[in-house]
Short mmCIF file of C-alpha atoms and ligand atoms in Angstrom, two decimals:
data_model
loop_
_atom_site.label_atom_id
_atom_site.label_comp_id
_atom_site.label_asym_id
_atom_site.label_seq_id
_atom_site.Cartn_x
_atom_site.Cartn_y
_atom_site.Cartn_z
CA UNK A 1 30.18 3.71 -1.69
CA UNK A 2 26.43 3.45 -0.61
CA UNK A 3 24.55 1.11 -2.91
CA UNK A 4 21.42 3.51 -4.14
CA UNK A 5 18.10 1.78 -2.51
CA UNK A 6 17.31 0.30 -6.00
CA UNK A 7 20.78 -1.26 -5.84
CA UNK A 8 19.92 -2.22 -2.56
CA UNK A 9 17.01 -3.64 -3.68
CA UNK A 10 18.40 -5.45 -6.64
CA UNK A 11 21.20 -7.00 -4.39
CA UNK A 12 18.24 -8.45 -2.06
CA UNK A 13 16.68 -10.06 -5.02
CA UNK A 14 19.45 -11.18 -6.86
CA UNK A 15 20.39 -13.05 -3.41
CA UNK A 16 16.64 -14.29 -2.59
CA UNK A 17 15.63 -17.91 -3.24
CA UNK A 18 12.09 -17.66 -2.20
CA UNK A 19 10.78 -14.43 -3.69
CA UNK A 20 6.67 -12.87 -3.27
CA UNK A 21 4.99 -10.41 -4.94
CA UNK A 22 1.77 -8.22 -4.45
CA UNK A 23 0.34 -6.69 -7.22
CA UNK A 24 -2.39 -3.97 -7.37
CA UNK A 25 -3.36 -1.50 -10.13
CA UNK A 26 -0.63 0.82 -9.89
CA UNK A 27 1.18 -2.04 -12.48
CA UNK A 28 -1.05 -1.94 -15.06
CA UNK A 29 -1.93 1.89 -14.64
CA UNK A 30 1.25 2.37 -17.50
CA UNK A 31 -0.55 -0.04 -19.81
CA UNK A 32 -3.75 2.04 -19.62
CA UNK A 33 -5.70 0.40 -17.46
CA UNK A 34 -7.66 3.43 -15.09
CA UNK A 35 -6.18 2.43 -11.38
CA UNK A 36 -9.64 2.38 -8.46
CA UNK A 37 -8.47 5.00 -6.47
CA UNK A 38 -6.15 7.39 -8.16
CA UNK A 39 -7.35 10.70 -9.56
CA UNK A 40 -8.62 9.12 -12.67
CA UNK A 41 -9.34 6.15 -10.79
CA UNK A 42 -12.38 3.89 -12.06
CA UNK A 43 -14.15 4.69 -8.57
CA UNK A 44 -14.02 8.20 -8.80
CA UNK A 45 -16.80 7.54 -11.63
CA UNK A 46 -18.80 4.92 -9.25
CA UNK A 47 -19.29 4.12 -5.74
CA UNK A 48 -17.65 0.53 -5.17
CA UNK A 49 -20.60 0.47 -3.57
CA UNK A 50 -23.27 1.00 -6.51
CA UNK A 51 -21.11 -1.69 -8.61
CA UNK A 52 -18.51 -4.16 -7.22
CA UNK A 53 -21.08 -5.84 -4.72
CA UNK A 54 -23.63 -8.85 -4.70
CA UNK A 55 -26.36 -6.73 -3.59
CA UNK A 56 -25.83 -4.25 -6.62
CA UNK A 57 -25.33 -7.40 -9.26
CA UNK A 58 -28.65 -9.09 -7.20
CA UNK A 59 -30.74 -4.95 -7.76
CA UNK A 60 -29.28 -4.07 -11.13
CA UNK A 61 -27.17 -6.89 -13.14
CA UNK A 62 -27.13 -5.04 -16.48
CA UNK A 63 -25.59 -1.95 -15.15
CA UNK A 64 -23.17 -4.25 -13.25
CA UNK A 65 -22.46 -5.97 -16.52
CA UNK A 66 -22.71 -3.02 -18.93
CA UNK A 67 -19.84 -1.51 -15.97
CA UNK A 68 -17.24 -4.42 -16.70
CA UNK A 69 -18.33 -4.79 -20.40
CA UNK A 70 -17.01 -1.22 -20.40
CA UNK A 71 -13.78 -2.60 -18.51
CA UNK A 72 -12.96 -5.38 -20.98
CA UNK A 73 -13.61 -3.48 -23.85
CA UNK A 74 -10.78 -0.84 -22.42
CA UNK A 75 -8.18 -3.68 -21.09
CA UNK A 76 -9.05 -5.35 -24.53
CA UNK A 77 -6.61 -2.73 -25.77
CA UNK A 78 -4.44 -2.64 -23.53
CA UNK A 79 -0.95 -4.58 -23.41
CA UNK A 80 1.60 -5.67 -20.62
CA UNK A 81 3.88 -3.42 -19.57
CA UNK A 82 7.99 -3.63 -18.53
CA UNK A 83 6.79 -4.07 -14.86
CA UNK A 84 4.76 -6.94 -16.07
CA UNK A 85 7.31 -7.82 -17.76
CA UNK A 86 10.22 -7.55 -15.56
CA UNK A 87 8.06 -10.13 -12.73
CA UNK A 88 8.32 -12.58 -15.63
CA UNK A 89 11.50 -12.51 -16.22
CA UNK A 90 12.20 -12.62 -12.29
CA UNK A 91 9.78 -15.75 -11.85
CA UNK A 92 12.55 -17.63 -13.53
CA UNK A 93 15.84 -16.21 -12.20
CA UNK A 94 14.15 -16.96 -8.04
CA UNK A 95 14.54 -20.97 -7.26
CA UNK A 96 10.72 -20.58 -5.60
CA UNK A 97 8.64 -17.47 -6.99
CA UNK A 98 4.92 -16.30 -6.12
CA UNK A 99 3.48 -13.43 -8.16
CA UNK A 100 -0.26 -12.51 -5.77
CA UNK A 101 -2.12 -9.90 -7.89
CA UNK A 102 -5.22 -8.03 -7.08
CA UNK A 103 -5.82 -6.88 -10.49
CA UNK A 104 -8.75 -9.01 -12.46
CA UNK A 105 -7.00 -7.35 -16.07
CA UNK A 106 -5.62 -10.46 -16.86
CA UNK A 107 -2.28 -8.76 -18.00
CA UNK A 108 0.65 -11.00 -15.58
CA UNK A 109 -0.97 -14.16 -17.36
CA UNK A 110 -0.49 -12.07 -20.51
CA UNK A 111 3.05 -11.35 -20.19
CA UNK A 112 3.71 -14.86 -19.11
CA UNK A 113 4.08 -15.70 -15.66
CA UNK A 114 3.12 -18.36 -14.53
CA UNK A 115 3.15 -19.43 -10.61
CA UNK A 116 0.15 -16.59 -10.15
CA UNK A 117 -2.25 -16.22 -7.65
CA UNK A 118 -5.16 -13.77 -9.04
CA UNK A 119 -6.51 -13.29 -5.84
CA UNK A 120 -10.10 -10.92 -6.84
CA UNK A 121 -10.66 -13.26 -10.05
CA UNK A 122 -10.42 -12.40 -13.44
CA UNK A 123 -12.53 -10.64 -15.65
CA UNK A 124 -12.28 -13.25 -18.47
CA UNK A 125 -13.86 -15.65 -16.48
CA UNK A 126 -17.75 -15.87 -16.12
CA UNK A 127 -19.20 -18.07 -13.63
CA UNK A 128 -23.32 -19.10 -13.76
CA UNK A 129 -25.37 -17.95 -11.07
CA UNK A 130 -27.16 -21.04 -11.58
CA UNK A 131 -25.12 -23.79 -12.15
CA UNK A 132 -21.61 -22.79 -11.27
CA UNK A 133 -20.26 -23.06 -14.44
CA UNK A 134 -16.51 -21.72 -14.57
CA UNK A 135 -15.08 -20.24 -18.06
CA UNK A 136 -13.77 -17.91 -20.01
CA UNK A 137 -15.35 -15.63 -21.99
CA UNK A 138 -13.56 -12.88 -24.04
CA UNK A 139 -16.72 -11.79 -26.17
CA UNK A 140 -17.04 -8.11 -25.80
CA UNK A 141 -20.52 -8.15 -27.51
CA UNK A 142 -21.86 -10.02 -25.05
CA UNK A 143 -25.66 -8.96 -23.65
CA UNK A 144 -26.49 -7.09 -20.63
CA UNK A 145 -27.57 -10.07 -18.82
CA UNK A 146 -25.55 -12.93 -20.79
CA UNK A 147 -26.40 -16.60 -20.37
CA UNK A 148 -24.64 -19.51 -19.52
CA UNK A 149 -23.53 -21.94 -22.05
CA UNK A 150 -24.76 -24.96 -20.45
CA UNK A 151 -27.82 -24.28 -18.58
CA UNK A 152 -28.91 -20.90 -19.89
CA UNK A 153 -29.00 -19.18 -16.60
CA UNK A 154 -27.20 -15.49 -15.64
CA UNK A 155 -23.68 -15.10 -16.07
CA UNK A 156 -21.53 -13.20 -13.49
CA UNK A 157 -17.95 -12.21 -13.58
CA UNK A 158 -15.57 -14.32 -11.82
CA UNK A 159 -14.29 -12.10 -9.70
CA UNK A 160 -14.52 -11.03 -5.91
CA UNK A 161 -16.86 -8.22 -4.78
CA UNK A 162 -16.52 -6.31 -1.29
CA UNK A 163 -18.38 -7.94 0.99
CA UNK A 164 -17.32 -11.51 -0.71
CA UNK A 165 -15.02 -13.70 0.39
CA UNK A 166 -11.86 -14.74 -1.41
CA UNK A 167 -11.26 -18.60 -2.59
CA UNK A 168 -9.72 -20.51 0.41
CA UNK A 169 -7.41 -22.11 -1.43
CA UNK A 170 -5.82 -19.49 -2.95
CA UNK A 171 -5.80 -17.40 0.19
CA UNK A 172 -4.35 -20.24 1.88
CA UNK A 173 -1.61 -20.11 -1.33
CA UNK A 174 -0.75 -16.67 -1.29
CA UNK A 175 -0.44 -16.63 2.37
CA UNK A 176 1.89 -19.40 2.44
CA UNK A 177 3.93 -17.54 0.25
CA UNK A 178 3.93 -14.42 1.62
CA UNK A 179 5.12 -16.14 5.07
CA UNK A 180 7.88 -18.24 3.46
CA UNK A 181 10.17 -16.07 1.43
CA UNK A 182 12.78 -14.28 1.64
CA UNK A 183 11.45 -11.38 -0.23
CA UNK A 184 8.70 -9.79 -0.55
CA UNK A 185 8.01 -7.06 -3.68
CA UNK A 186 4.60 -4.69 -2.74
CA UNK A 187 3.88 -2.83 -6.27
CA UNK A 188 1.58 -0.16 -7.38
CA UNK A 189 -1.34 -1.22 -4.26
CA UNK A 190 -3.04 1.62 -2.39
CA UNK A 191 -3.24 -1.31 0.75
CA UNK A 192 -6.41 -0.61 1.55
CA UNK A 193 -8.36 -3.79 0.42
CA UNK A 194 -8.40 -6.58 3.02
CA UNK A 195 -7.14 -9.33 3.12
CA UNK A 196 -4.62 -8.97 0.61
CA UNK A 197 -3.55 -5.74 1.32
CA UNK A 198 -2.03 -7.64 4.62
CA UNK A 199 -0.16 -9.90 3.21
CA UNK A 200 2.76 -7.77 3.26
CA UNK A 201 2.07 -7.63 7.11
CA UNK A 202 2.39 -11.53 6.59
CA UNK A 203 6.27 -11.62 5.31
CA UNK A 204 7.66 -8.85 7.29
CA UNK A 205 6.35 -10.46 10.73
CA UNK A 206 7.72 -14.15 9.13
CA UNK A 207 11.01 -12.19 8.70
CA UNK A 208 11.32 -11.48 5.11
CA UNK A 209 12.94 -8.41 3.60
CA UNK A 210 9.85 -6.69 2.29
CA UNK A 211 10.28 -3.86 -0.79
CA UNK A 212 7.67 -1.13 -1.67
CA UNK A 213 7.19 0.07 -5.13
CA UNK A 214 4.61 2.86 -5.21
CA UNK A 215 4.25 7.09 -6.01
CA UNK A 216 3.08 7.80 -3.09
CA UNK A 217 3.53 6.30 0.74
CA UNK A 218 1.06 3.91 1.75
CA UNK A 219 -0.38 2.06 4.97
CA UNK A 220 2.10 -0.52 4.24
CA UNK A 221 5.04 2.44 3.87
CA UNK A 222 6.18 2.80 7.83
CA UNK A 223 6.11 -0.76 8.27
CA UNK A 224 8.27 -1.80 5.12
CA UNK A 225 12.21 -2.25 4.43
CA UNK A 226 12.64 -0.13 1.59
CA UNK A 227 10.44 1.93 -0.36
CA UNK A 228 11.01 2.79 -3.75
CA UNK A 229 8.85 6.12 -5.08
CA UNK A 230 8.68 5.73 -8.96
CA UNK A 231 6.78 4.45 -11.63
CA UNK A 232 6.52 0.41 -11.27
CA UNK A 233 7.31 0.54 -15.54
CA UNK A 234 10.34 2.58 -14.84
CA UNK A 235 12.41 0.87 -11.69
CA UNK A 236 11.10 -2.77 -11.72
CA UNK A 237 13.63 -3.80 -14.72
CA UNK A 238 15.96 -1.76 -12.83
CA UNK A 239 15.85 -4.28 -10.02
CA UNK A 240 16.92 -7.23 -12.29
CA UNK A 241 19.57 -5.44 -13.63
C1 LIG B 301 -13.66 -10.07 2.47
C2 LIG B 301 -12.45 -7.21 -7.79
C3 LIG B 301 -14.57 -11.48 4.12
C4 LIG B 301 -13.62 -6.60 -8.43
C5 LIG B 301 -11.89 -6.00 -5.76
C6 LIG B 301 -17.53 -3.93 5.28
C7 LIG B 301 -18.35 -4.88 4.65
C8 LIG B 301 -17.83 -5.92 3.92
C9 LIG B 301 -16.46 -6.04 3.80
C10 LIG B 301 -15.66 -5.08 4.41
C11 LIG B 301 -16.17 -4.05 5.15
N1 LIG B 301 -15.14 -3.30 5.62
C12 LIG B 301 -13.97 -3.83 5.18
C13 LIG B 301 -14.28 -4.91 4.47
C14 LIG B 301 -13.36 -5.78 3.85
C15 LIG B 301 -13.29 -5.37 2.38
C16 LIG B 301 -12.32 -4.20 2.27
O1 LIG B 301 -11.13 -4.39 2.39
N2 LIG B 301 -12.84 -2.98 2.06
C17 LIG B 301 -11.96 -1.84 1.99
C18 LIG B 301 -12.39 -0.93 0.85
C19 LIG B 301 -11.99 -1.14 3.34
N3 LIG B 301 -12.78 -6.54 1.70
C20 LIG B 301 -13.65 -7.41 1.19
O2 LIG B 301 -14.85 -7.28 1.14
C21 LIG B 301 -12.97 -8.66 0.66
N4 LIG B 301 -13.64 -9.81 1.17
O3 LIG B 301 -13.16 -9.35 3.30
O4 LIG B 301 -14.34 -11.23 2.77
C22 LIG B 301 -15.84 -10.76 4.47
C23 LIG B 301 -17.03 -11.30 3.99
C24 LIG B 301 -18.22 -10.67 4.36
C25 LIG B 301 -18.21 -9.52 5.16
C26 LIG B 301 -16.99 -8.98 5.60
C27 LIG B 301 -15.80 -9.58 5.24
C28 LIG B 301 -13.05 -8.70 -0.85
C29 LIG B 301 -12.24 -7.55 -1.43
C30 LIG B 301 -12.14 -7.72 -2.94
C31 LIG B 301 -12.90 -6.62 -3.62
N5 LIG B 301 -12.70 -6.73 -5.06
N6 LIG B 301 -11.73 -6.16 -7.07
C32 LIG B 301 -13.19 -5.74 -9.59
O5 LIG B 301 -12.02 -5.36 -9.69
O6 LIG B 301 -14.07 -5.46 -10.42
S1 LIG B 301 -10.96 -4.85 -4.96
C33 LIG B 301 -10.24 -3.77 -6.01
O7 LIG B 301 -9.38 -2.97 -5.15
C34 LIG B 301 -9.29 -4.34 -7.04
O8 LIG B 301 -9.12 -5.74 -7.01
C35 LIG B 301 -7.98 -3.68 -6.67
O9 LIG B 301 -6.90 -4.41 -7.02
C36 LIG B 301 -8.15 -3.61 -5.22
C37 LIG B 301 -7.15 -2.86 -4.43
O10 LIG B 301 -6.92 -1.63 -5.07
P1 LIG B 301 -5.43 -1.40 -5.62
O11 LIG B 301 -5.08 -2.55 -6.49
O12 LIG B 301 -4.53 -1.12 -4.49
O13 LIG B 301 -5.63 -0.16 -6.56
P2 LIG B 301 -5.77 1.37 -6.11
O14 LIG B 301 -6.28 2.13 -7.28
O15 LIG B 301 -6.47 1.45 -4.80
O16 LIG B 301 -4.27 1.83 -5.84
C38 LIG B 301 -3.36 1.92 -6.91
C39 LIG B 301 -2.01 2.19 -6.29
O17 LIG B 301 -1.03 2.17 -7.32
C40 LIG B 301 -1.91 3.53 -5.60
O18 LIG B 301 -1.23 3.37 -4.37
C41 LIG B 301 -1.08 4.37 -6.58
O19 LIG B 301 -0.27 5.31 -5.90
C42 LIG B 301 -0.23 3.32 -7.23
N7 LIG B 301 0.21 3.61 -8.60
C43 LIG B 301 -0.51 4.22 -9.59
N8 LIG B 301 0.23 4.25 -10.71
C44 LIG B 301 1.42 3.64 -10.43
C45 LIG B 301 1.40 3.24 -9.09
N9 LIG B 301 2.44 2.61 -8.50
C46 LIG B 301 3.53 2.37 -9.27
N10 LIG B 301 3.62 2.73 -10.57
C47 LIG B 301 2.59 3.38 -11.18
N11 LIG B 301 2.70 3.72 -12.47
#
């Protein structure tokens, strides 16, 4: 008999030593959080343009800030899901694991992986646009133009904007991982964001088996081993079954 491609898919996993992942918003859409591009997505309310940049943070840093104050109130309430928690449980079953997420919500660290690469930041953190002060910061009262805590000067969030580039190191991380395992799990990412949307790109051309996990095709569809349409909350735990 035929394994089903989510048996397929659990047999590649279960048999996988060096195991990737690639997150986007599509896994935490179940726990509530609005995904960028999807019908309700958070963009369909504001141009990436008009918010996620350092020209828009350098013309308007309250509406920038009053944007992800509105963000961390929302994710404040919102908790991991079974996909998040299913890549947990898979970090330690895999001898060498790499979860890469695009998402800034916080919610892998939350459900307790731990080998994680959060490639676009993390809205917890604040850095100073002064003195480069790294921390976090889970205050959701904080002011339009909050301070730093050492030298007083304006706060940003840690995370990446279009037009910014990514930390080296962790680029250099996550694409060491994606071009040294075995398998490679794409969930809930429209592909569209560069460079990590490419990673995926990065396995299959090293040779790894590379998995899809989305509701909908995507760039990365026609170039990928198996693609399983579903809801990531719904057939991840199915793959560690
Ligand atoms: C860079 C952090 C070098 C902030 C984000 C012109 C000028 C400048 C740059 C560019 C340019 N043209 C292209 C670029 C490169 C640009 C880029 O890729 N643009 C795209 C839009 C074309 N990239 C950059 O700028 C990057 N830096 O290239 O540096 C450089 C330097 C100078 C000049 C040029 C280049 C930096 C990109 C990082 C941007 N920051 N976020 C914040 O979040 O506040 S990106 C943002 O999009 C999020 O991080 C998000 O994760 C990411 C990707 O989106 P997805 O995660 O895929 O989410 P999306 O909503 O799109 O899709 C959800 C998917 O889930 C869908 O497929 C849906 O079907 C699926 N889904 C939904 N529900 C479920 C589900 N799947 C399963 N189950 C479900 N239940």
């Amino acid at each position: 008999m035929q394994p089903t491609p989510i048996q397929a898919a659990a047999q590649r996993l279960a048999q996988a030593q060096k195991v990737a992942v690639l997150t986007g918003a599509g896994i935490s859409a179940e726990s509530g959080v609005p995904t960028f591009r999807g019908a309700d997505g958070l963009w369909e309310q504001y141009r990436p343009e008009d918010l996620a940049t350092p020209q828009a943070f350098a013309r308007d840093p309250e509406l920038v800030w009053r944007w992800y104050q509105w963000r961390r109130e929302l994710i404040s309430r919102c908790a991991p899901n079974p996909a998040h928690r299913a890549l947990k449980d898979l970090e330690y079953r895999a001898e060498a694991f790499t979860l890469i997420t695009q998402n800034v919500d916080g919610l892998h660290r939350l459900a307790g992986s731990r080998n994680l690469l959060e490639v676009h930041g993390n809205l917890w953190m604040v850095r100073c646009t002064a003195c480069g002060a790294l921390y976090e910061e889970r205050s959701l009262e904080l002011s339009p133009r909050p301070a730093c805590r050492e030298c007083g000067g304006l706060l940003r969030p840690h995370v990446v904007w279009f037009g910014e580039s990514l930390d080296g190191r962790i680029l250099d991380a996550a694409w060491r991982a994606a071009a040294g395992c075995q398998v490679m799990l794409v969930v809930g990412t429209s592909a569209v964001v560069q460079p990590a949307a490419g990673l995926a790109s990065v396995a299959k051309q090293a040779g790894a088996f590379v998995i899809e996990v989305n509701l909908e095709p995507t760039p990365n569809s026609r170039e990928v081993d198996l693609s399983l349409m579903g809801k990531a909350g719904e057939i991840l735990p199915q793959l560690l079954a």
